[in-house]
Coordinates of C-alpha atoms in Angstrom, one line a residue:
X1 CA 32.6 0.3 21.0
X2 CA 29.9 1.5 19.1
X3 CA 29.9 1.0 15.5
X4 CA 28.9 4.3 12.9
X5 CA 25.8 3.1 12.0
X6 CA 24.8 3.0 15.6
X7 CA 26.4 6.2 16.5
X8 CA 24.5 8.4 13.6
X9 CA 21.0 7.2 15.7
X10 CA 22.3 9.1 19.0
X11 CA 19.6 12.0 20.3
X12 CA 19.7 15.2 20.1
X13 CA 20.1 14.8 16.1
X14 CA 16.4 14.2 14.0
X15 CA 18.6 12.6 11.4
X16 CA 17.3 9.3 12.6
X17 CA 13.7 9.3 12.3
X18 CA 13.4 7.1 9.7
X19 CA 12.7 8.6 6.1
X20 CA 9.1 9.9 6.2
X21 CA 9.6 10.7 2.4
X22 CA 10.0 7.0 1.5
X23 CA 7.4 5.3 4.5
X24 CA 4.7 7.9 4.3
X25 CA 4.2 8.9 0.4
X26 CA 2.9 6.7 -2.0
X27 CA 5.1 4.2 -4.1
X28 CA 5.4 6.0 -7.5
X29 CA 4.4 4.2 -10.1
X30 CA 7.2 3.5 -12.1
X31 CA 8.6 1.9 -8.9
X32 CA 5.4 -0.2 -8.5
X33 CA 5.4 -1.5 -12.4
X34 CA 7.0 -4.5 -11.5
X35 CA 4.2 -5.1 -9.0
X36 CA 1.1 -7.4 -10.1
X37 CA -2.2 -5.6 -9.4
X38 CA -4.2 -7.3 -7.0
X39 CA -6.9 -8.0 -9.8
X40 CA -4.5 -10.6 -10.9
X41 CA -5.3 -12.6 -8.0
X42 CA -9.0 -12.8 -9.0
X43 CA -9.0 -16.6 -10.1
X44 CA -8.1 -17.8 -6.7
X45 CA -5.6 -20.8 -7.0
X46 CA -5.9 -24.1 -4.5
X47 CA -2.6 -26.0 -4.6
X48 CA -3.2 -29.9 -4.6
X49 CA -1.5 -30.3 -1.0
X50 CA -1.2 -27.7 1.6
X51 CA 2.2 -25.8 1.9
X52 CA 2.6 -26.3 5.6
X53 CA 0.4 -28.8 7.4
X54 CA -2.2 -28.0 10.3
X55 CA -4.6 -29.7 12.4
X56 CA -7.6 -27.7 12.7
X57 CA -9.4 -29.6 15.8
X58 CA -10.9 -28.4 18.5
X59 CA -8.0 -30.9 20.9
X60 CA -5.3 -28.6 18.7
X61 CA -6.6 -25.6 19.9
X62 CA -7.0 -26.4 23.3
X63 CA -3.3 -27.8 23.4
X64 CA -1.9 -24.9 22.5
X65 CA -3.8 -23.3 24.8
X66 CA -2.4 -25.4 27.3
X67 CA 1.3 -25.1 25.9
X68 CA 1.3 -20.9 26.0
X69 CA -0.3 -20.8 29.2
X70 CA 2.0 -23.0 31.0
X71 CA 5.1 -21.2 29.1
X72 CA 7.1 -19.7 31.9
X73 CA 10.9 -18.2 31.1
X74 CA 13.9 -20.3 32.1
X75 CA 15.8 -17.0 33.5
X76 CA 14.3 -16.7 36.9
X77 CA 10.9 -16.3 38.8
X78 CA 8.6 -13.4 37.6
X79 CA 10.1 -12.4 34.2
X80 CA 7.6 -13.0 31.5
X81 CA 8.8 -13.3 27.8
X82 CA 8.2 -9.7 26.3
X83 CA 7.3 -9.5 22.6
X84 CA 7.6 -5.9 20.8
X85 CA 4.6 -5.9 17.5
X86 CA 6.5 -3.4 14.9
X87 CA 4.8 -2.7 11.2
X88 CA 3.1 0.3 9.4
X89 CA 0.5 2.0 10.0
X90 CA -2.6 -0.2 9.9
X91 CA -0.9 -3.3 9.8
X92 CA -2.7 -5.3 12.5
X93 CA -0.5 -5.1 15.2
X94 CA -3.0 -3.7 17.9
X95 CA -5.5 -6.0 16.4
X96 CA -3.3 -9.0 16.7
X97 CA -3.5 -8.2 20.4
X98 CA -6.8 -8.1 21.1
X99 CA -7.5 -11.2 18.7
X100 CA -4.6 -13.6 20.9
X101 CA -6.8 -12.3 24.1
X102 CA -9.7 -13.0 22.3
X103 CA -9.0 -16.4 20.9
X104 CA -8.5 -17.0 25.5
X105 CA -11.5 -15.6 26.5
X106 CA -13.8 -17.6 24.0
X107 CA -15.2 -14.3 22.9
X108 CA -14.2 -11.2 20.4
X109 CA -12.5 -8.8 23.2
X110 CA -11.0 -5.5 21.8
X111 CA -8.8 -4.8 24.4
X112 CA -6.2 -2.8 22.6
X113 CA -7.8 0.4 21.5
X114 CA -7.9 0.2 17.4
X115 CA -8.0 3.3 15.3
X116 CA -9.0 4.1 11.8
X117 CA -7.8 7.1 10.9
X118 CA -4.7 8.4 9.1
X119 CA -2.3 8.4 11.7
X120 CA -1.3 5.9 14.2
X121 CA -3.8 5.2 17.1
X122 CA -1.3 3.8 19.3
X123 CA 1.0 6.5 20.5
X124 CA 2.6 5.0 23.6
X125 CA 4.1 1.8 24.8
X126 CA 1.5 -0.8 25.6
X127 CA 1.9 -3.6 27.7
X128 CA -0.6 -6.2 27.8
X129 CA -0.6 -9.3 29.8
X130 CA -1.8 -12.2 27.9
X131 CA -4.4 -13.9 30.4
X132 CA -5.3 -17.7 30.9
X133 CA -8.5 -18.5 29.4
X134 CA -10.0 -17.9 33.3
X135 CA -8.7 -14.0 32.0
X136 CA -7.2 -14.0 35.7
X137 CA -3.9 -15.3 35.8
X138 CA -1.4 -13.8 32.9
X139 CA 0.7 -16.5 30.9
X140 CA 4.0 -16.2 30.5
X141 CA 3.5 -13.8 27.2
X142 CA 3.6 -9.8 27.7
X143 CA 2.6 -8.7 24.0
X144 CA 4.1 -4.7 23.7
X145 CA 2.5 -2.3 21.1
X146 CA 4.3 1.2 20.2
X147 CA 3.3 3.5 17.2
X148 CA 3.5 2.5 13.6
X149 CA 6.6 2.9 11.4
X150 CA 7.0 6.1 9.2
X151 CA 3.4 7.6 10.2
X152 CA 5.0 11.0 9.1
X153 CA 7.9 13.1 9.7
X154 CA 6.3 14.4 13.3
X155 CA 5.1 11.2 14.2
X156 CA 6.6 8.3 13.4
X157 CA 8.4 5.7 15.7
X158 CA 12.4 6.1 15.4
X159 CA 14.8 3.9 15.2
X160 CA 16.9 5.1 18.0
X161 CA 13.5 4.8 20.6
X162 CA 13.2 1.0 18.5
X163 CA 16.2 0.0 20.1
X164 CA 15.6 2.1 23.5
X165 CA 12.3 -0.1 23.8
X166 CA 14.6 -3.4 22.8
X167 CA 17.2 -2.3 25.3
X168 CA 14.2 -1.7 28.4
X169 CA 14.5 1.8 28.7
X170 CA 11.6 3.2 28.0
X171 CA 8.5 2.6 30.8
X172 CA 5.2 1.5 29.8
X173 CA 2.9 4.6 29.4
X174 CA 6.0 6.6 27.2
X175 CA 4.5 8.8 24.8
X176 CA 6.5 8.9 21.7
X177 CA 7.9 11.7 19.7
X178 CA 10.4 12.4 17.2
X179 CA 11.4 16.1 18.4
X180 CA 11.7 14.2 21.8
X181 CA 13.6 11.1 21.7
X182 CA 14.0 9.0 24.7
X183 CA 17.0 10.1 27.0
X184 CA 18.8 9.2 30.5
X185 CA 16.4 12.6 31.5
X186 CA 13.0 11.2 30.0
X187 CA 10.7 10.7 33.0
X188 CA 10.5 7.2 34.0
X189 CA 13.8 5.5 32.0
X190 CA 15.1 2.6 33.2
X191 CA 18.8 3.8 33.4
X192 CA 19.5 -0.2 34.4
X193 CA 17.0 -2.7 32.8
X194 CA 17.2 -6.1 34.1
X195 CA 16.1 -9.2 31.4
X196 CA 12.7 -8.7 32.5
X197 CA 12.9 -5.1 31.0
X198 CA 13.9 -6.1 27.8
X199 CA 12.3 -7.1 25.1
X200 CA 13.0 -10.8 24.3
X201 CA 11.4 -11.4 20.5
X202 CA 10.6 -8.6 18.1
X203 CA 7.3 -9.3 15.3
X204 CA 7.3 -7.6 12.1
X205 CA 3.6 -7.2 11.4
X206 CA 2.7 -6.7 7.6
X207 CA -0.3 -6.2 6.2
X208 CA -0.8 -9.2 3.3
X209 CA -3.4 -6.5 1.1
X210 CA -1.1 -4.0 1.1
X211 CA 2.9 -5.7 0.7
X212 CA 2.6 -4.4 -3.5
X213 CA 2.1 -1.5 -2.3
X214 CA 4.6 -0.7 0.3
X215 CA 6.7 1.9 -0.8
X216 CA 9.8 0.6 -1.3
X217 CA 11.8 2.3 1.3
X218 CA 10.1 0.6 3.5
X219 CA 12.2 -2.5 2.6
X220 CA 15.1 -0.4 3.4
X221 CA 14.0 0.5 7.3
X222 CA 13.1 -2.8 8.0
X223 CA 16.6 -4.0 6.4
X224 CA 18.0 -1.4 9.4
X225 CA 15.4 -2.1 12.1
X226 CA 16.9 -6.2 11.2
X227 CA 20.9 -5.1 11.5
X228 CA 20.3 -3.2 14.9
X229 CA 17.9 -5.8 16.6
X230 CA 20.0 -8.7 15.7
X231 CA 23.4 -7.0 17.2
X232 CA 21.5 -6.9 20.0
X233 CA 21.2 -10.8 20.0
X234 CA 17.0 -10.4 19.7
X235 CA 15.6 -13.0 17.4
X236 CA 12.9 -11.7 14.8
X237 CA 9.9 -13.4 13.1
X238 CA 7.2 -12.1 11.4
X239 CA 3.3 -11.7 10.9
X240 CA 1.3 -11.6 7.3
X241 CA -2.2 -10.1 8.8
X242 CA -5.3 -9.7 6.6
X243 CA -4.7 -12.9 4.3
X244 CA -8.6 -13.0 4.2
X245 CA -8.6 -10.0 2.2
X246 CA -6.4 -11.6 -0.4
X247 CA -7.9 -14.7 -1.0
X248 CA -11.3 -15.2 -1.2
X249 CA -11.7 -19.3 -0.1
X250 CA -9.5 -18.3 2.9
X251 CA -12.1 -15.5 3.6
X252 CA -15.1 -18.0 3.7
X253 CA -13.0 -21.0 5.4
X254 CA -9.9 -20.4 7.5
X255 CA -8.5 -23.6 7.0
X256 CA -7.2 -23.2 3.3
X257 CA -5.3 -20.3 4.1
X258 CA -2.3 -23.4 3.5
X259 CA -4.0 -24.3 0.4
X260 CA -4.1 -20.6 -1.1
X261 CA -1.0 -20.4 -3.8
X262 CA -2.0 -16.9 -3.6
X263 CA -1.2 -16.6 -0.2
X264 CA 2.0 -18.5 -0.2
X265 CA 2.9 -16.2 -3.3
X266 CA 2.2 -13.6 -1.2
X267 CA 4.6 -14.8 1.5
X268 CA 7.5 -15.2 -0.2
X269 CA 7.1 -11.0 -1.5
X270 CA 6.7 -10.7 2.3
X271 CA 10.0 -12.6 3.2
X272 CA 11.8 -9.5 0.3
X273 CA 10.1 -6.7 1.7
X274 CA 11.6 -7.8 5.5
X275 CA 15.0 -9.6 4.0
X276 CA 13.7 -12.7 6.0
X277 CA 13.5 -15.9 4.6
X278 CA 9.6 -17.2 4.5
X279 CA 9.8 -20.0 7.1
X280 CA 10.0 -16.8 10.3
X281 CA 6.8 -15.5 8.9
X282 CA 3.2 -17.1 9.6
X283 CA -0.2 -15.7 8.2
X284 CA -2.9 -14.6 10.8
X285 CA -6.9 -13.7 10.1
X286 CA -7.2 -10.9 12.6
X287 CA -10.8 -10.7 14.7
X288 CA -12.6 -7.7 13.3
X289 CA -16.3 -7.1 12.3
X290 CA -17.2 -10.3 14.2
X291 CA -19.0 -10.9 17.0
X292 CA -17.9 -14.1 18.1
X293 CA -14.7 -16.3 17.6
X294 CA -14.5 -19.0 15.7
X295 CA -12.1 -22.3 16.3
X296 CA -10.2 -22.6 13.2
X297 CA -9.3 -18.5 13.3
X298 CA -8.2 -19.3 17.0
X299 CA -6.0 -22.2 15.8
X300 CA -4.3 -19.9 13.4
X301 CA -3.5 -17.2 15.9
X302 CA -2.6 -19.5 18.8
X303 CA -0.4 -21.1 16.3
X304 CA 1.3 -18.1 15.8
X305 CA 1.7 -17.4 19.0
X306 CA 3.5 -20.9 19.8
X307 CA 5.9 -19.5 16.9
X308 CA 6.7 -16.5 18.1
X309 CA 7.3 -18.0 21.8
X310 CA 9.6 -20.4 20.6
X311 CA 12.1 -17.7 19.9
X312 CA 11.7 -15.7 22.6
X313 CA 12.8 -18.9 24.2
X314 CA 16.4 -18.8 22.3
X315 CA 17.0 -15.3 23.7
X316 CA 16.5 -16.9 27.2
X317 CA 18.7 -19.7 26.0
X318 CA 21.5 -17.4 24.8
X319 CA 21.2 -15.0 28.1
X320 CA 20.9 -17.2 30.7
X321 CA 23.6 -17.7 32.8
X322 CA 24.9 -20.8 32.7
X323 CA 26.0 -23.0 36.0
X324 CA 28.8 -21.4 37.2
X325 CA 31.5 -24.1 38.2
X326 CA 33.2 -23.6 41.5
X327 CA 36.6 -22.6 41.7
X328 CA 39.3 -24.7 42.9
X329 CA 41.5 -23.8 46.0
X330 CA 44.6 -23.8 45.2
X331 CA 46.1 -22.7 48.1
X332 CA 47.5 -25.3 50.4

């Protein structure tokens, strides 16, 4: 039986698009008081021993390489672990994408389409295979990018077609709309989605420049987004993109971004804007003005990756049938 707080999300109602009031409009400023200004951050702090350790070698990068393209499901043959990106506007999620399928191909690919302006570029679901680094055969990793949350009260992504994606309703190609929500009549739903429809991991992606200025209902969706994914047994880790843009040594060199107290401060505000505790949540330097990759940057992504697969991996753990023992006959 479904619970209220799950029924009150049911189409045809608009009541659950999620607050555009709260998501879209600036934090006021007696809300953000409390908030340090960025300019605070100015004298750039190096702590005397990194906060999580990394091995930024070229063998490192190339074994992680190895470990996500060997990663196959343990639920059956064909089913590839499906990972939904969720985040604001502008957060990095389409970017994270194209920098993963970079960091394979050895050079900067933008293969999901990234926009700039003030709504959300991405306004279906996206599928993207991740490919080997031959870019022919896909890995076990299917990467899935929808619209951002709360990009205004005619546009942003609901929380009932959230958990429609989660579920494996909704076909690739869906166009998204609030006045619209997905339904048993929307052309295309999956009215019985095996495990390979679903979604198997969920990534909050959050924009490291901007978590101080997050309005702060924004805490409050993602505390909702976290109840509903996790009833549906879907384990949930997070993304701080853009930690160049807050640290200024991790700009010029990759490899202090676990040296930067500025960006380990800026984690733990992360972990209270999502409710997560800080060890779900790894920092990423998405590709973007450059031209070519660059080994450490491809560490830290891959790395993230590796994270992220590992708990797919638990929601194929918890959903695979086990071995069925065979029933005694009793009858004599």
């Amino acid at each position: 039986m479904q619970n209220e707080a799950t029924r009150k999300f049911e189409p045809p109602h608009r009541s659950f698009t999620f607050d555009s009031n709260l998501l879209a409009a600036k934090a006021d400023s007696k809300e953000t008081v409390e908030n340090k200004p960025f300019s605070s951050f100015s004298v750039q702090q190096k702590l005397e021993t990194p906060w999580r350790d990394m091995k930024w070698t070229e063998e490192q990068k190339t074994s992680l390489m190895e470990t996500i393209s060997s990663y196959r499901p343990r639920c059956g043959e064909g089913t590839q672990a499906r990972v939904l990106l969720l985040g604001p506007l502008g957060s990095g999620k389409s970017s994270f994408v194209s920098s993963v399928q970079s960091a394979f191909n050895g050079r900067v690919t933008n293969r999901a389409m990234v926009g700039s302006s003030s709504s959300s570029f991405t306004k279906k679901l996206k599928l993207f295979n991740i490919r080997d680094q031959k870019g022919e055969d896909p890995t076990g990793l299917v990467l899935c990018d929808a619209m951002g949350l709360g990009d205004g009260e005619m546009t942003g992504l609901t929380l009932h077609d959230v958990l429609s994606i989660i579920k494996g309703h909704v076909p690739e190609g869906h166009k998204f709309s609030p006045d619209q929500p997905v339904r048993s009549e929307t052309v295309g739903y999956v009215k019985r989605p095996s495990i390979k429809d679903k979604i198997h991991c969920v990534v909050f992606v959050v924009d490291a420049s901007k978590v101080l200025t997050y309005p702060k209902g924004l805490s409050t969706t993602f505390q909702q987004l976290r109840e509903h994914i996790s009833d549906l047994g879907v384990h949930q880790v997070a993304l701080l993109t853009h930690v160049d843009h807050i640290c200024t040594e991790t700009a010029k060199d990759v490899t202090k971004v676990y040296e930067s107290r500025v960006i380990k401060d800026m984690m733990a505000k992360a972990g209270d804007l999502l409710g997560m505790s800080t060890s779900y949540i790894v920092p990423v330097k998405n590709y973007s003005s450059e031209l070519d990759v660059d080994a450490n940057t491809d560490v830290l992504l891959l790395s993230a990756v590796d994270h992220i697969l590992q708990y797919a991996d638990l929601y194929f753990q918890d959903n695979t049938p086990q071995n069925i023992q065979p029933k005694l006959d009793l009858t004599l």
